[in-house]
PDB file of C-alpha atoms in Angstrom:
ATOM      1  CA  PHE A   1      13.194 -24.081  -7.243  1.00 37.00           C
ATOM      2  CA  ASN A   2      11.038 -23.860  -9.822  1.00 37.00           C
ATOM      3  CA  HIS A   3      10.974 -20.053 -10.623  1.00 39.00           C
ATOM      4  CA  THR A   4       9.287 -17.992 -13.623  1.00 43.00           C
ATOM      5  CA  ASP A   5      10.923 -16.143 -16.663  1.00 42.00           C
ATOM      6  CA  THR A   6      14.304 -17.622 -15.430  1.00 43.00           C
ATOM      7  CA  ASP A   7      16.115 -15.529 -18.906  1.00 48.00           C
ATOM      8  CA  SER A   8      14.866 -11.843 -17.213  1.00 51.00           C
ATOM      9  CA  ASN A   9      16.296 -13.987 -13.806  1.00 52.00           C
ATOM     10  CA  SER A  10      19.526 -12.987 -13.211  1.00 54.00           C
ATOM     11  CA  PHE A  11      22.164 -14.093 -10.679  1.00 53.00           C
ATOM     12  CA  THR A  12      24.417 -11.554  -8.951  1.00 56.00           C
ATOM     13  CA  LEU A  13      26.938 -11.404  -6.034  1.00 57.00           C
ATOM     14  CA  GLY A  14      26.078 -13.640  -3.394  1.00 61.00           C
ATOM     15  CA  ILE A  15      26.701 -12.066   0.904  1.00 58.00           C
ATOM     16  CA  ASP A  16      29.861 -14.684   0.579  1.00 57.00           C
ATOM     17  CA  GLY A  17      31.004 -12.828  -2.756  1.00 56.00           C
ATOM     18  CA  ASP A  18      30.432 -16.064  -5.078  1.00 58.00           C
ATOM     19  CA  LYS A  19      29.294 -14.186  -7.555  1.00 57.00           C
ATOM     20  CA  ASN A  20      27.029 -16.527  -8.403  1.00 56.00           C
ATOM     21  CA  GLY A  21      26.159 -16.788  -5.383  1.00 66.00           C
ATOM     22  CA  ALA A  22      22.376 -14.380  -5.075  1.00 73.00           C
ATOM     23  CA  LEU A  23      19.532 -14.063  -7.432  1.00 74.00           C
ATOM     24  CA  SER A  24      17.892 -11.214  -8.306  1.00 72.00           C
ATOM     25  CA  THR A  25      14.794 -10.882  -9.388  1.00 71.00           C
ATOM     26  CA  ASN A  26      14.229  -7.591 -11.343  1.00 61.00           C
ATOM     27  CA  ASN A  27      10.179  -7.713 -10.130  1.00 56.00           C
ATOM     28  CA  GLU A  28      10.011  -4.515 -12.274  1.00 58.00           C
ATOM     29  CA  LYS A  29       9.739  -6.325 -15.346  1.00 58.00           C
ATOM     30  CA  GLY A  30       7.589  -8.922 -13.972  1.00 58.00           C
ATOM     31  CA  PRO A  31       9.831 -12.324 -12.626  1.00 61.00           C
ATOM     32  CA  TYR A  32       9.773 -14.009  -9.253  1.00 70.00           C
ATOM     33  CA  LEU A  33      11.141 -16.513  -7.493  1.00 76.00           C
ATOM     34  CA  LEU A  34       8.831 -19.785  -6.703  1.00 77.00           C
ATOM     35  CA  ILE A  35       8.325 -22.484  -4.481  1.00 81.00           C
ATOM     36  CA  LYS A  36       5.987 -24.744  -5.982  1.00 80.00           C
ATOM     37  CA  ASP A  37       2.971 -26.563  -3.541  1.00 81.00           C
ATOM     38  CA  TYR A  38       5.158 -25.828   0.325  1.00 84.00           C
ATOM     39  CA  ASN A  39       2.694 -26.830   2.998  1.00 89.00           C
ATOM     40  CA  LEU A  40       2.789 -23.861   5.481  1.00 92.00           C
ATOM     41  CA  GLY A  41      -0.591 -25.230   6.937  1.00 92.00           C
ATOM     42  CA  THR A  42      -0.578 -25.836  10.309  1.00 94.00           C
ATOM     43  CA  ASN A  43       3.245 -26.832  11.347  1.00 94.00           C
ATOM     44  CA  ASP A  44       6.128 -24.840  12.932  1.00 96.00           C
ATOM     45  CA  PHE A  45       8.074 -23.044  10.071  1.00 96.00           C
ATOM     46  CA  THR A  46      10.612 -20.791   9.364  1.00 96.00           C
ATOM     47  CA  ILE A  47      11.030 -18.664   6.489  1.00 96.00           C
ATOM     48  CA  SER A  48      14.910 -16.731   5.977  1.00 95.00           C
ATOM     49  CA  THR A  49      16.062 -14.564   2.796  1.00 93.00           C
ATOM     50  CA  TRP A  50      18.639 -12.074   2.765  1.00 92.00           C
ATOM     51  CA  VAL A  51      17.704  -9.436   1.028  1.00 92.00           C
ATOM     52  CA  LYS A  52      19.267  -6.384  -0.904  1.00 90.00           C
ATOM     53  CA  ILE A  53      16.891  -3.518  -2.754  1.00 89.00           C
ATOM     54  CA  GLU A  54      19.534  -0.403  -4.491  1.00 86.00           C
ATOM     55  CA  LYS A  55      19.698   2.113  -3.792  1.00 89.00           C
ATOM     56  CA  ASN A  56      17.950   3.633  -6.885  1.00 85.00           C
ATOM     57  CA  ALA A  57      15.041   1.236  -6.753  1.00 84.00           C
ATOM     58  CA  SER A  58      11.489   2.533  -5.451  1.00 83.00           C
ATOM     59  CA  ILE A  59       9.850   0.618  -2.665  1.00 86.00           C
ATOM     60  CA  SER A  60       6.687   0.933  -2.871  1.00 81.00           C
ATOM     61  CA  GLY A  61       4.205   3.430  -0.462  1.00 77.00           C
ATOM     62  CA  GLY A  62       1.495   1.745  -0.914  1.00 76.00           C
ATOM     63  CA  ASN A  63       1.158  -2.105  -0.581  1.00 74.00           C
ATOM     64  CA  GLY A  64       4.215  -2.574   0.008  1.00 81.00           C
ATOM     65  CA  THR A  65       7.373  -4.295  -1.795  1.00 86.00           C
ATOM     66  CA  CYS A  66       6.784  -7.707  -2.027  1.00 87.00           C
ATOM     67  CA  ILE A  67       8.940  -9.859   0.112  1.00 91.00           C
ATOM     68  CA  PHE A  68       7.555 -12.890   0.141  1.00 92.00           C
ATOM     69  CA  ALA A  69       4.003 -14.669   0.084  1.00 89.00           C
ATOM     70  CA  ASN A  70       2.125 -17.675   0.086  1.00 88.00           C
ATOM     71  CA  SER A  71      -1.094 -15.044  -0.156  1.00 84.00           C
ATOM     72  CA  LYS A  72      -3.403 -12.740  -1.716  1.00 81.00           C
ATOM     73  CA  ILE A  73      -3.282  -9.545  -0.816  1.00 78.00           C
ATOM     74  CA  ASP A  74      -6.387  -8.710   0.329  1.00 73.00           C
ATOM     75  CA  LYS A  75      -6.011 -11.846   3.737  1.00 67.00           C
ATOM     76  CA  THR A  76      -7.123 -15.294   1.483  1.00 78.00           C
ATOM     77  CA  THR A  77      -5.457 -18.408   3.807  1.00 85.00           C
ATOM     78  CA  GLY A  78      -1.703 -17.665   4.457  1.00 88.00           C
ATOM     79  CA  THR A  79       0.935 -14.861   5.412  1.00 90.00           C
ATOM     80  CA  TYR A  80       2.792 -13.113   3.751  1.00 90.00           C
ATOM     81  CA  LEU A  81       6.114 -10.258   4.298  1.00 92.00           C
ATOM     82  CA  THR A  82       5.968  -6.836   2.860  1.00 90.00           C
ATOM     83  CA  LEU A  83       8.188  -3.457   2.898  1.00 92.00           C
ATOM     84  CA  ARG A  84       6.810  -0.168   2.890  1.00 90.00           C
ATOM     85  CA  LYS A  85       9.055   3.351   3.139  1.00 88.00           C
ATOM     86  CA  ASN A  86       7.247   6.256   3.789  1.00 84.00           C
ATOM     87  CA  ASN A  87       8.135   9.996   5.352  1.00 85.00           C
ATOM     88  CA  SER A  88       9.062   8.373   8.188  1.00 86.00           C
ATOM     89  CA  GLY A  89      11.240   5.769   6.800  1.00 92.00           C
ATOM     90  CA  TYR A  90      11.089   1.575   6.354  1.00 94.00           C
ATOM     91  CA  LEU A  91       7.763  -0.366   7.382  1.00 92.00           C
ATOM     92  CA  ALA A  92       7.826  -4.283   7.477  1.00 93.00           C
ATOM     93  CA  GLN A  93       4.142  -5.465   7.619  1.00 90.00           C
ATOM     94  CA  VAL A  94       3.315  -8.690   8.409  1.00 90.00           C
ATOM     95  CA  SER A  95      -0.096 -10.502   7.602  1.00 87.00           C
ATOM     96  CA  TYR A  96      -1.800 -13.443   7.386  1.00 87.00           C
ATOM     97  CA  SER A  97      -5.031 -14.913   7.313  1.00 84.00           C
ATOM     98  CA  GLY A  98      -6.800 -18.380   8.180  1.00 76.00           C
ATOM     99  CA  ASP A  99      -9.197 -21.099   6.552  1.00 65.00           C
ATOM    100  CA  GLU A 100     -11.697 -19.261   8.371  1.00 58.00           C
ATOM    101  CA  GLY A 101     -11.140 -15.794   7.506  1.00 57.00           C
ATOM    102  CA  ALA A 102      -9.583 -14.077  10.995  1.00 57.00           C
ATOM    103  CA  TYR A 103      -6.265 -12.072  10.182  1.00 66.00           C
ATOM    104  CA  GLY A 104      -3.940  -9.632  11.797  1.00 71.00           C
ATOM    105  CA  ASP A 105      -1.822  -7.421  10.890  1.00 76.00           C
ATOM    106  CA  LYS A 106       0.826  -5.159  12.180  1.00 83.00           C
ATOM    107  CA  THR A 107       3.581  -3.272  10.643  1.00 84.00           C
ATOM    108  CA  LYS A 108       6.273  -2.309  12.364  1.00 90.00           C
ATOM    109  CA  SER A 109       9.375   0.547  11.760  1.00 93.00           C
ATOM    110  CA  ILE A 110      12.211  -1.206  11.016  1.00 95.00           C
ATOM    111  CA  SER A 111      16.094   0.845   9.428  1.00 95.00           C
ATOM    112  CA  PHE A 112      16.066  -0.961   6.495  1.00 95.00           C
ATOM    113  CA  VAL A 113      19.274   0.534   4.694  1.00 94.00           C
ATOM    114  CA  GLN A 114      19.136   0.314   0.787  1.00 94.00           C
ATOM    115  CA  GLY A 115      22.061  -0.633  -1.196  1.00 91.00           C
ATOM    116  CA  GLU A 116      23.315  -3.629   1.465  1.00 91.00           C
ATOM    117  CA  TRP A 117      21.913  -7.307   2.382  1.00 90.00           C
ATOM    118  CA  GLN A 118      19.621  -7.008   5.274  1.00 93.00           C
ATOM    119  CA  LEU A 119      18.080  -9.954   6.902  1.00 95.00           C
ATOM    120  CA  PHE A 120      14.213 -11.373   7.290  1.00 96.00           C
ATOM    121  CA  THR A 121      12.905 -14.117   8.821  1.00 97.00           C
ATOM    122  CA  MET A 122       9.895 -15.635   9.971  1.00 96.00           C
ATOM    123  CA  THR A 123       9.196 -17.698  12.205  1.00 97.00           C
ATOM    124  CA  ARG A 124       5.631 -20.071  13.073  1.00 96.00           C
ATOM    125  CA  SER A 125       5.688 -22.350  16.811  1.00 97.00           C
ATOM    126  CA  GLY A 126       3.498 -23.430  17.895  1.00 95.00           C
ATOM    127  CA  ASN A 127       0.292 -20.533  17.785  1.00 93.00           C
ATOM    128  CA  THR A 128       2.764 -17.464  18.293  1.00 94.00           C
ATOM    129  CA  LEU A 129       4.227 -16.120  14.926  1.00 93.00           C
ATOM    130  CA  SER A 130       6.851 -14.056  14.790  1.00 95.00           C
ATOM    131  CA  LEU A 131       9.213 -11.643  13.032  1.00 95.00           C
ATOM    132  CA  TYR A 132      13.161 -11.161  13.127  1.00 97.00           C
ATOM    133  CA  PHE A 133      15.432  -8.886  11.399  1.00 96.00           C
ATOM    134  CA  ASN A 134      18.875  -8.789  11.123  1.00 95.00           C
ATOM    135  CA  GLY A 135      19.197 -11.313  13.863  1.00 94.00           C
ATOM    136  CA  ALA A 136      16.604  -9.441  16.464  1.00 94.00           C
ATOM    137  CA  LEU A 137      13.166 -10.102  17.147  1.00 95.00           C
ATOM    138  CA  VAL A 138      11.005  -6.760  16.168  1.00 94.00           C
ATOM    139  CA  TYR A 139       7.379  -8.291  15.620  1.00 92.00           C
ATOM    140  CA  THR A 140       5.532 -11.439  17.400  1.00 92.00           C
ATOM    141  CA  SER A 141       1.750 -12.529  17.252  1.00 89.00           C
ATOM    142  CA  THR A 142      -0.417 -15.032  18.020  1.00 89.00           C
ATOM    143  CA  LEU A 143      -2.712 -17.107  15.647  1.00 88.00           C
ATOM    144  CA  ALA A 144      -6.118 -18.809  16.745  1.00 85.00           C
ATOM    145  CA  GLU A 145      -5.927 -22.240  17.914  1.00 87.00           C
ATOM    146  CA  GLY A 146      -5.446 -24.370  14.808  1.00 87.00           C
ATOM    147  CA  THR A 147      -4.860 -21.691  12.460  1.00 89.00           C
ATOM    148  CA  SER A 148      -3.295 -22.652   8.837  1.00 90.00           C
ATOM    149  CA  LEU A 149      -1.351 -20.760   6.891  1.00 91.00           C
ATOM    150  CA  GLY A 150      -2.147 -22.899   3.467  1.00 88.00           C
ATOM    151  CA  ALA A 151      -0.968 -25.253   1.102  1.00 85.00           C
ATOM    152  CA  THR A 152       0.812 -23.178  -2.184  1.00 85.00           C
ATOM    153  CA  ASP A 153       3.449 -21.868  -4.125  1.00 85.00           C
ATOM    154  CA  LEU A 154       5.811 -19.676  -2.209  1.00 88.00           C
ATOM    155  CA  CYS A 155       6.650 -16.325  -3.990  1.00 85.00           C
ATOM    156  CA  PHE A 156       9.930 -14.977  -3.484  1.00 86.00           C
ATOM    157  CA  GLY A 157       9.134 -10.936  -5.344  1.00 81.00           C
ATOM    158  CA  ALA A 158       4.968 -10.801  -5.374  1.00 77.00           C
ATOM    159  CA  TYR A 159       1.904 -11.662  -4.245  1.00 78.00           C
ATOM    160  CA  ILE A 160       0.377 -15.511  -4.643  1.00 74.00           C
ATOM    161  CA  ASN A 161      -2.630 -15.198  -6.846  1.00 70.00           C
ATOM    162  CA  GLU A 162      -2.501 -11.497  -7.850  1.00 72.00           C
ATOM    163  CA  THR A 163      -2.484 -10.190 -11.655  1.00 61.00           C
ATOM    164  CA  TRP A 164      -0.548  -7.700 -10.864  1.00 62.00           C
ATOM    165  CA  SER A 165       2.590  -9.614  -9.305  1.00 62.00           C
ATOM    166  CA  TYR A 166       4.978  -7.590 -10.427  1.00 57.00           C
ATOM    167  CA  GLN A 167       7.062  -5.227  -7.877  1.00 60.00           C
ATOM    168  CA  ASP A 168       8.615  -2.122  -8.891  1.00 61.00           C
ATOM    169  CA  SER A 169      11.774  -2.331  -7.215  1.00 70.00           C
ATOM    170  CA  ALA A 170      14.204  -5.179  -8.398  1.00 76.00           C
ATOM    171  CA  ILE A 171      14.999  -7.569  -5.480  1.00 84.00           C
ATOM    172  CA  ALA A 172      18.373  -9.398  -5.330  1.00 85.00           C
ATOM    173  CA  TYR A 173      18.066 -12.489  -2.698  1.00 87.00           C
ATOM    174  CA  ASP A 174      20.497 -14.663  -1.417  1.00 86.00           C
ATOM    175  CA  ASN A 175      20.803 -17.516   1.220  1.00 86.00           C
ATOM    176  CA  ILE A 176      17.442 -18.522   0.701  1.00 87.00           C
ATOM    177  CA  GLY A 177      16.827 -20.824   4.130  1.00 89.00           C
ATOM    178  CA  ILE A 178      13.036 -22.804   4.153  1.00 91.00           C
ATOM    179  CA  TYR A 179      13.059 -25.644   7.866  1.00 93.00           C
ATOM    180  CA  ASP A 180      10.356 -27.639   8.854  1.00 93.00           C
ATOM    181  CA  TYR A 181      10.609 -26.820  12.320  1.00 95.00           C
ATOM    182  CA  ALA A 182      10.954 -22.736  13.887  1.00 96.00           C
ATOM    183  CA  LEU A 183      14.348 -21.749  14.692  1.00 96.00           C
ATOM    184  CA  THR A 184      15.916 -20.510  17.954  1.00 96.00           C
ATOM    185  CA  ASP A 185      16.358 -16.888  18.854  1.00 94.00           C
ATOM    186  CA  VAL A 186      20.589 -18.130  19.337  1.00 93.00           C
ATOM    187  CA  GLU A 187      20.578 -20.096  15.951  1.00 94.00           C
ATOM    188  CA  ILE A 188      18.761 -17.105  14.218  1.00 94.00           C
ATOM    189  CA  ALA A 189      20.754 -14.410  15.374  1.00 91.00           C
ATOM    190  CA  ALA A 190      23.432 -17.294  13.877  1.00 91.00           C
ATOM    191  CA  LEU A 191      21.795 -16.491  10.753  1.00 90.00           C
ATOM    192  CA  THR A 192      23.797 -12.923  10.815  1.00 86.00           C
ATOM    193  CA  ALA A 193      27.293 -14.319  11.235  1.00 80.00           C
ATOM    194  CA  SER A 194      27.346 -14.752   6.992  1.00 66.00           C
ATOM    195  CA  LYS A 195      26.471 -10.719   7.244  1.00 60.00           C
ATOM    196  CA  LYS A 196      28.689  -8.239   5.248  1.00 51.00           C
TER     197      LYS A 196
END
């Protein structure tokens, strides 16, 4: 993985107990993890990552703390997943925009627990975009035929090409998986086997 500002990123305790098993992006200081030149385009894909945000860390109630994105927040071509917090709890928001400007977004209430590892998985299968949380399907959307989600950097912990890319919370990532096909429900459920 190529990521910015190596000195400010650090490894922390992973899901499997490996002390070098997870990456803390320390986003309140700016750094985030980049996977360079990743082409989502019109292809099927799966992006899956375990996420841990410490109990005392702030989660944005506005535009949201970005989990991952290959897009700006103003719906330029691409997709992003954010986590927001308000009086009713935690909201995961999936947003996407096609190359012709049509977009959709959905905010879904989830039982996110700060201080614990949680699994987020996004898939695209044909024209269906889906979000799974801890192995359970929580959101689906039908994309317009042939919608391209772009070819750009895939960023964990920030929005692409935003001057304020850093977030207000440190996020630890573990077992990041990127597949060039959509995992099945059974395969996604199996990803939760390592959850502790």
